[in-house]
Amino acid sequence: MTEYPTMNGAESVVRSLHGAGVSVCFANPGTSEMQFVDALDRTGLMRCVLGLFEGVVTGAADGYARMAGVPAVTLLHLAPGLSNASANMHNARKARSPMLNLVGDHAVRHRGYDAPLTSDVAGAAAPFSDWVKTATSPDTFARDAMEALGAAMARPNRVATLIAPADIGWDEGGVVAPPPPPPDFAPLDEHALERAAGMLDAETVLLVGGRVLEQPDAVALLHGIADKTGARVLAPTSNRRCDRGAGRAGIDKVPYPIDMALETLAPFKRAVLIETVPPVAFFAYPGKPSLLLPASCEVMTLAGLDGDGPAAIAALAERVRASKLIAPVELPPSPAAGAITPATIAAAIAHALPDNAIVVDESISGGRDIWRATRAAAPHAWISLTGGAIGDGIPMALGAAVACPDRPVVSLQADGSAMYTIQALWSQAREQANVTTVIFANRTYEILKKELFAVGANPGRSALDMLDLDRPHLDFVSLARGMGVPARRIEDAAELQRAIADAAHEPGPYLIEAMM
Amino acid sequence: MTEYPTMNGAESVVRSLHGAGVSVCFANPGTSEMQFVDALDRTGLMRCVLGLFEGVVTGAADGYARMAGVPAVTLLHLAPGLSNASANMHNARKARSPMLNLVGDHAVRHRGYDAPLTSDVAGAAAPFSDWVKTATSPDTFARDAMEALGAAMARPNRVATLIAPADIGWDEGGVVAPPPPPPDFAPLDEHALERAAGMLDAETVLLVGGRVLEQPDAVALLHGIADKTGARVLAPTSNRRCDRGAGRAGIDKVPYPIDMALETLAPFKRAVLIETVPPVAFFAYPGKPSLLLPASCEVMTLAGLDGDGPAAIAALAERVRASKLIAPVELPPSPAAGAITPATIAAAIAHALPDNAIVVDESISGGRDIWRATRAAAPHAWISLTGGAIGDGIPMALGAAVACPDRPVVSLQADGSAMYTIQALWSQAREQANVTTVIFANRTYEILKKELFAVGANPGRSALDMLDLDRPHLDFVSLARGMGVPARRIEDAAELQRAIADAAHEPGPYLIEAMM
């Protein structure tokens, strides 16, 4: 604590974060964050990645954390910058991804005036953060930052937002603070273990999420348990990350469409939850339930969100004398020359995925067949949209590439969703991120059309105008080139497979507009 | 109230809004707003304009309201959609522009579950709204909407956000509600008038904002008062709208840079405020004050934000026997062939502006000379960024063009700021909005570099990487074409003048990337 000469609050935060293992800063700074820009510059301790829009910054931080297991720090500019960042904070929060946001505010003495950028930063942070604090003094600022990091790294991981009034950062008196203590798991409940072991039969579903899905051995053990007992294994519809592919045990997910979800879960009288909560419908629909398990289903938690799911699974396997099981699966046939459809794009991706790839999935309706098709693809990590706030994919791909520079990233991106944070392509080009983006160009908010038809509407021109993206056409090749990313358009499924494989093996970003 | 058969809540809101004069809906809807999409479609009462990102939606609504004088309605999707919209709600709020947001939420019965899109919508709305309410029943839903409209149209105008749980919109029982009563101005205070009249001399500044700047006759009368008494007339740095140009009285503004602002206001011992508040520094700086008027300055309000500024000015003019004064001004010379600089771009725009244009100003540092240069340009309305949340310009230009289809819009746009809501170009193309966008391509966050130098930093590579936009180059011609907007790049000031004049006379959108 005494090794540094006098420093300002901002420098004490940068040094403390670095000391605690935070080595990347995703930033879209403004005037009130210039002391951080200066401290990052002078210390040279972190890799700084600029986003041209704040949703890029938090989406990238989310993708980074999902792959690195530790958070980056973000740098955001007052309440409007924070609000631009919030949709992807929401997604990170729903993913239970660790995130640490540093948001500048006016100097304390300036906040009482109605300056143009004055607004309620803490109020804006609250709905999208699990932890919010405003720094009050340079000498406690780094300690606040370590508290924020501790909150982000707690079990389950959380979104922590520390608000930094400009003068707290620029005033001298900063004191470097020690890293937060490592978090503990909630202990395994032996009674719950016994109860779960006694519940397993063909009318029981094991619902597993969180860290379990990142450990293929734990999933394989689950399948052994299922094989031994007749129980079924399912994962939630959306997850922070899943490590899967050839030689690993796969897992089925609760389907997104409400009727399919209800049908999938209807047979079960008992549910055992491991690092997840009871599944809920994405939206409410007239005459349909919000909770997806049957009302009469007996639900018990073996390991909560704060528990150690893989350890619980190991204990359960021991109890029922099950061992790992990896069912053999095969790739679908390569697509023949022909139209790009949900089925052929899925087959193309399954064959094109390079070894050890990171798949970022924001493919929405066009990607419905990919999860199943890629079960036997080369081993990969799969990270996907979790909170339903579209515009997470291109930034997450950037962040994943920063976290894992030696792994190819394949970013599966619906066209409508792509436009929310399209600016992330520029950061991919600047960072020479190894990302192959595949745009699923169906030129519509297809999923909304389905929803509109589902509520029985008979849409006319005016409704379709709010759901179609075909007037004018979005030209993603031009958009990508405009931000320094080479790109091409492809209309044939077989060519698509070759193009993805080629691009994924080349360094740097590339974009393929797949015309569906 | 009895003329309609049974209808759902959403339809009652659409019909009531239309009955109250709201005829445009800027929308980025999702599943929870499908009942509005359906009601807008079936009734055919409103022009619906789709934005590909929510910041486009609220920025367009702001530009629309500034030109139309009445709000459009926006349609937004839960808390993440609302947060994406919030930066331009912030700008509208600081402009005191009337805005009416309709934000979908989960059905009431679904809100208790932690669904992927569940979050605190009302909490997210509060920091960026002056008025927030959540609808509770189909039969009172339209009444709530009329209350929201009344709040938006109050004096001063406000940002009103009505949260619409999905079932309140889709359930039957909607009842059309009557329009809100028109707002009143606060009455003129005769004592204040007498006091103001007695204060006017060469050490007095008349600070005027709000509606006054939209009425050239009121500004001319102010100059008559100034001429008669020796007082100085100044407008705030940022304003909702100013109607100006050849044949109209111009007005100087308080400069943005803190040192220039302090120097401009230093001479004054007295200040009379009309539809504005005491000017505040944009940011706090070490050793500099937050309030820009001298601490010893006597400040009095002749007409508050809720007052009738033009009426107060007329009364004041009568009291001091002043009449309208329009000082003759001349255009700067047309730029010669040569580099595009802040001075030559200002001259080019001053000459190129067509008659009755709407100028949208988010030119930031590159546009510093334009306000003065365009004093004698063809008569025009000027709308600009007010809340410091960059990314308002391209959407506002869209909204202004929707409000005034017969007027050419010239959108002056800094490159860094353009990237926050670049998606608005697509809506400009779709709506065939008559907008000529001029990108001020200096390939840097120039204003932040100035701020960093101002705090005495000596930035290195890492700091500059967070402020420079030149690696890779942003190619705005490609970006525009990718969204259906024709575009060209220009490097010569004389050619720039011709290009702006040509594009502004052609229908539909066009983009000019002016290389500075």
CSV table of C-alpha atoms in Angstrom, one decimal, chain A residues 25 27-32 34 36-38 40-41 46 48-54 75 77-80 83-84 86-87 90 93-94 96 106-107 109-110 113-120 123-124 127-128 170 256 280-291 386-390 416 419-423 426 429-430 445 447-448 451-452 455 457-476 478-479 481-484, chain B residues 25 27-32 34 36-38 40-41 46 48-54 75 77-80 83-84 86-87 90 93-94 96 106-107 109-110 113-120 123-124 127-128 170 256 280-291 386-390 416 419-423 426 429-430 445 447-448 451-452 455 457-476 478-479 481-484:
chain,number,residue,atom,x,y,z
A,25,CYS,CA,-10.9,-1.8,-20.4
A,27,ALA,CA,-14.4,2.3,-23.1
A,28,ASN,CA,-16.5,5.0,-24.6
A,29,PRO,CA,-15.3,7.9,-22.5
A,30,GLY,CA,-16.3,11.6,-22.4
A,31,THR,CA,-15.0,14.7,-20.7
A,32,SER,CA,-15.9,13.4,-17.2
A,34,MET,CA,-10.6,12.1,-19.0
A,36,PHE,CA,-9.3,7.7,-16.3
A,37,VAL,CA,-8.1,8.0,-19.9
A,38,ASP,CA,-5.1,9.8,-18.6
A,40,LEU,CA,-4.9,4.3,-18.2
A,41,ASP,CA,-2.5,6.0,-20.6
A,46,MET,CA,-4.6,-2.3,-19.4
A,48,CYS,CA,-8.0,-0.3,-23.9
A,49,VAL,CA,-10.6,-1.1,-26.5
A,50,LEU,CA,-12.7,1.8,-27.8
A,51,GLY,CA,-16.3,1.3,-28.8
A,52,LEU,CA,-18.1,3.9,-30.9
A,53,PHE,CA,-21.3,3.3,-29.0
A,54,GLU,CA,-21.8,2.3,-25.4
A,75,LEU,CA,-15.7,3.2,-18.9
A,77,HIS,CA,-20.1,8.7,-19.7
A,78,LEU,CA,-22.8,9.9,-17.3
A,79,ALA,CA,-26.4,8.8,-17.4
A,80,PRO,CA,-27.0,9.0,-21.2
A,83,SER,CA,-28.4,4.2,-20.7
A,84,ASN,CA,-26.9,3.4,-24.1
A,86,SER,CA,-27.9,-0.7,-20.3
A,87,ALA,CA,-29.4,-3.1,-22.8
A,90,HIS,CA,-29.4,-6.3,-18.9
A,93,ARG,CA,-27.2,-9.6,-15.8
A,94,LYS,CA,-29.6,-12.3,-17.1
A,96,ARG,CA,-25.2,-13.9,-14.6
A,106,HIS,CA,-20.2,15.5,-12.9
A,107,ALA,CA,-17.9,16.7,-10.1
A,109,ARG,CA,-20.1,20.5,-6.6
A,110,HIS,CA,-21.5,20.6,-10.2
A,113,TYR,CA,-26.9,22.6,-11.2
A,114,ASP,CA,-29.0,21.6,-14.1
A,115,ALA,CA,-26.1,21.3,-16.6
A,116,PRO,CA,-26.9,19.8,-20.0
A,117,LEU,CA,-25.6,16.4,-19.0
A,118,THR,CA,-26.9,16.4,-15.5
A,119,SER,CA,-29.2,13.5,-14.6
A,120,ASP,CA,-29.7,10.8,-12.1
A,123,GLY,CA,-31.2,6.0,-10.7
A,124,ALA,CA,-30.3,5.0,-14.3
A,127,PRO,CA,-32.6,-1.2,-13.0
A,128,PHE,CA,-29.7,-2.8,-14.9
A,170,TRP,CA,-8.9,13.9,-10.5
A,256,TYR,CA,-38.2,-20.9,-27.1
A,280,VAL,CA,-40.5,-19.1,-17.3
A,281,ALA,CA,-42.2,-18.2,-20.6
A,282,PHE,CA,-40.3,-15.5,-22.5
A,283,PHE,CA,-43.5,-13.5,-22.8
A,284,ALA,CA,-47.0,-13.9,-21.4
A,285,TYR,CA,-49.7,-15.0,-23.9
A,286,PRO,CA,-53.4,-14.9,-23.4
A,287,GLY,CA,-54.6,-18.2,-22.0
A,288,LYS,CA,-51.2,-19.6,-21.5
A,289,PRO,CA,-49.2,-20.0,-18.3
A,290,SER,CA,-46.1,-18.0,-17.3
A,291,LEU,CA,-44.4,-21.0,-15.6
A,386,THR,CA,-29.6,-14.2,-22.7
A,387,GLY,CA,-31.8,-11.3,-21.8
A,388,GLY,CA,-33.8,-10.8,-25.0
A,389,ALA,CA,-32.3,-7.4,-25.5
A,390,ILE,CA,-31.2,-7.7,-29.1
A,416,GLY,CA,-32.5,-7.0,-37.6
A,419,MET,CA,-28.4,-3.1,-36.6
A,420,TYR,CA,-28.7,-2.2,-32.8
A,421,THR,CA,-24.9,-2.4,-32.3
A,422,ILE,CA,-23.5,-2.5,-35.8
A,423,GLN,CA,-20.8,-0.1,-34.7
A,426,TRP,CA,-15.4,-1.0,-36.4
A,429,ALA,CA,-11.5,-4.1,-37.4
A,430,ARG,CA,-9.4,-1.9,-35.2
A,445,TYR,CA,-38.1,-9.1,-37.9
A,447,ILE,CA,-39.8,-13.5,-35.0
A,448,LEU,CA,-42.2,-10.6,-34.5
A,451,GLU,CA,-45.7,-13.3,-32.7
A,452,LEU,CA,-48.2,-11.1,-34.5
A,455,VAL,CA,-52.1,-13.4,-31.4
A,457,ALA,CA,-53.8,-10.6,-36.1
A,458,ASN,CA,-54.2,-10.3,-39.9
A,459,PRO,CA,-51.6,-7.7,-40.5
A,460,GLY,CA,-51.9,-5.1,-43.3
A,461,ARG,CA,-49.4,-2.9,-44.9
A,462,SER,CA,-48.9,-0.6,-41.9
A,463,ALA,CA,-48.2,-3.5,-39.5
A,464,LEU,CA,-45.8,-5.2,-42.0
A,465,ASP,CA,-44.0,-1.9,-42.5
A,466,MET,CA,-43.1,-2.1,-38.8
A,467,LEU,CA,-41.8,-5.6,-39.2
A,468,ASP,CA,-40.1,-5.8,-42.6
A,469,LEU,CA,-36.6,-4.6,-43.3
A,470,ASP,CA,-36.7,-4.9,-47.1
A,471,ARG,CA,-37.4,-1.3,-48.1
A,472,PRO,CA,-34.6,-0.4,-48.7
A,473,HIS,CA,-32.5,-3.4,-48.5
A,474,LEU,CA,-29.8,-3.3,-45.8
A,475,ASP,CA,-26.5,-4.0,-47.5
A,476,PHE,CA,-24.3,-5.5,-44.9
A,478,SER,CA,-21.3,-2.0,-47.6
A,479,LEU,CA,-21.9,-1.5,-43.9
A,481,ARG,CA,-16.6,-2.2,-45.5
A,482,GLY,CA,-17.6,1.2,-44.2
A,483,MET,CA,-16.2,0.1,-40.9
A,484,GLY,CA,-13.1,-1.5,-42.2
B,25,CYS,CA,-45.8,7.1,-34.4
B,27,ALA,CA,-41.7,2.8,-33.4
B,28,ASN,CA,-39.3,0.0,-32.6
B,29,PRO,CA,-41.8,-2.5,-31.3
B,30,GLY,CA,-41.4,-6.0,-29.9
B,31,THR,CA,-43.7,-8.8,-28.9
B,32,SER,CA,-45.2,-6.9,-25.9
B,34,MET,CA,-47.9,-6.2,-31.0
B,36,PHE,CA,-50.4,-1.5,-30.7
B,37,VAL,CA,-48.9,-2.6,-34.1
B,38,ASP,CA,-52.3,-4.3,-34.7
B,40,LEU,CA,-52.3,1.2,-35.6
B,41,ASP,CA,-52.6,-1.1,-38.6
B,46,MET,CA,-51.3,7.4,-37.9
B,48,CYS,CA,-45.9,4.8,-38.6
B,49,VAL,CA,-42.2,5.2,-39.0
B,50,LEU,CA,-39.9,2.3,-38.1
B,51,GLY,CA,-36.5,2.9,-36.5
B,52,LEU,CA,-33.9,0.1,-36.4
B,53,PHE,CA,-32.7,1.3,-33.0
B,54,GLU,CA,-34.6,3.0,-30.2
B,75,LEU,CA,-43.5,2.9,-29.3
B,77,HIS,CA,-40.1,-2.4,-26.0
B,78,LEU,CA,-39.7,-2.9,-22.3
B,79,ALA,CA,-36.8,-1.6,-20.2
B,80,PRO,CA,-33.9,-2.5,-22.6
B,83,SER,CA,-32.8,2.4,-22.1
B,84,ASN,CA,-31.7,2.4,-25.8
B,86,SER,CA,-33.1,7.2,-23.1
B,87,ALA,CA,-30.2,9.3,-24.4
B,90,HIS,CA,-32.5,13.1,-22.2
B,93,ARG,CA,-35.9,16.8,-21.8
B,94,LYS,CA,-33.1,19.3,-21.8
B,96,ARG,CA,-38.0,21.1,-23.1
B,106,HIS,CA,-44.9,-7.8,-19.6
B,107,ALA,CA,-48.5,-8.6,-18.8
B,109,ARG,CA,-49.4,-11.5,-14.2
B,110,HIS,CA,-46.0,-12.2,-15.9
B,113,TYR,CA,-41.4,-14.0,-12.7
B,114,ASP,CA,-37.9,-13.4,-13.7
B,115,ALA,CA,-38.5,-13.8,-17.4
B,116,PRO,CA,-35.5,-12.9,-19.7
B,117,LEU,CA,-36.8,-9.4,-20.5
B,118,THR,CA,-38.2,-8.7,-17.0
B,119,SER,CA,-36.7,-5.5,-15.4
B,120,ASP,CA,-37.9,-2.4,-13.7
B,123,GLY,CA,-37.3,2.7,-12.6
B,124,ALA,CA,-35.6,2.9,-16.0
B,127,PRO,CA,-34.2,9.4,-14.8
B,128,PHE,CA,-35.1,10.4,-18.3
B,170,TRP,CA,-54.9,-6.5,-25.5
B,256,TYR,CA,-19.5,26.5,-25.1
B,280,VAL,CA,-24.3,26.7,-16.1
B,281,ALA,CA,-20.9,25.3,-17.3
B,282,PHE,CA,-21.3,22.2,-19.4
B,283,PHE,CA,-18.8,20.4,-17.1
B,284,ALA,CA,-17.0,21.3,-13.9
B,285,TYR,CA,-13.3,22.1,-14.3
B,286,PRO,CA,-10.8,22.3,-11.5
B,287,GLY,CA,-10.6,25.9,-10.3
B,288,LYS,CA,-13.4,27.2,-12.4
B,289,PRO,CA,-17.0,28.1,-11.3
B,290,SER,CA,-20.1,26.1,-12.3
B,291,LEU,CA,-22.3,29.1,-12.7
B,386,THR,CA,-29.3,20.2,-26.2
B,387,GLY,CA,-28.5,17.6,-23.6
B,388,GLY,CA,-24.9,16.7,-24.6
B,389,ALA,CA,-25.9,13.1,-25.3
B,390,ILE,CA,-24.4,12.7,-28.8
B,416,GLY,CA,-17.9,10.5,-34.0
B,419,MET,CA,-22.0,6.6,-35.2
B,420,TYR,CA,-24.3,6.5,-32.1
B,421,THR,CA,-27.5,6.4,-34.2
B,422,ILE,CA,-26.2,5.9,-37.7
B,423,GLN,CA,-29.2,3.5,-38.2
B,426,TRP,CA,-32.1,3.7,-43.2
B,429,ALA,CA,-34.2,6.3,-47.0
B,430,ARG,CA,-37.3,4.3,-46.3
B,445,TYR,CA,-13.4,12.9,-31.0
B,447,ILE,CA,-13.7,17.9,-28.5
B,448,LEU,CA,-12.4,15.3,-26.1
B,451,GLU,CA,-10.7,18.5,-23.0
B,452,LEU,CA,-7.8,16.2,-22.3
B,455,VAL,CA,-6.7,19.3,-17.9
B,457,ALA,CA,-2.5,15.8,-19.8
B,458,ASN,CA,0.2,14.9,-22.2
B,459,PRO,CA,-1.6,12.0,-23.9
B,460,GLY,CA,0.3,9.0,-25.2
B,461,ARG,CA,-0.7,6.3,-27.7
B,462,SER,CA,-3.2,4.6,-25.4
B,463,ALA,CA,-5.1,7.8,-24.6
B,464,LEU,CA,-5.1,8.9,-28.2
B,465,ASP,CA,-6.5,5.4,-29.2
B,466,MET,CA,-9.5,6.2,-27.1
B,467,LEU,CA,-10.0,9.6,-28.9
B,468,ASP,CA,-9.0,8.9,-32.5
B,469,LEU,CA,-11.3,7.4,-35.2
B,470,ASP,CA,-8.7,7.0,-37.9
B,471,ARG,CA,-7.8,3.3,-37.5
B,472,PRO,CA,-9.6,2.1,-39.6
B,473,HIS,CA,-11.2,5.0,-41.4
B,474,LEU,CA,-14.9,5.3,-41.1
B,475,ASP,CA,-16.2,5.3,-44.7
B,476,PHE,CA,-19.5,7.2,-44.4
B,478,SER,CA,-20.3,3.0,-47.8
B,479,LEU,CA,-22.3,3.2,-44.6
B,481,ARG,CA,-25.1,3.3,-49.3
B,482,GLY,CA,-25.5,0.2,-47.1
B,483,MET,CA,-28.7,1.8,-45.8
B,484,GLY,CA,-30.0,3.0,-49.1
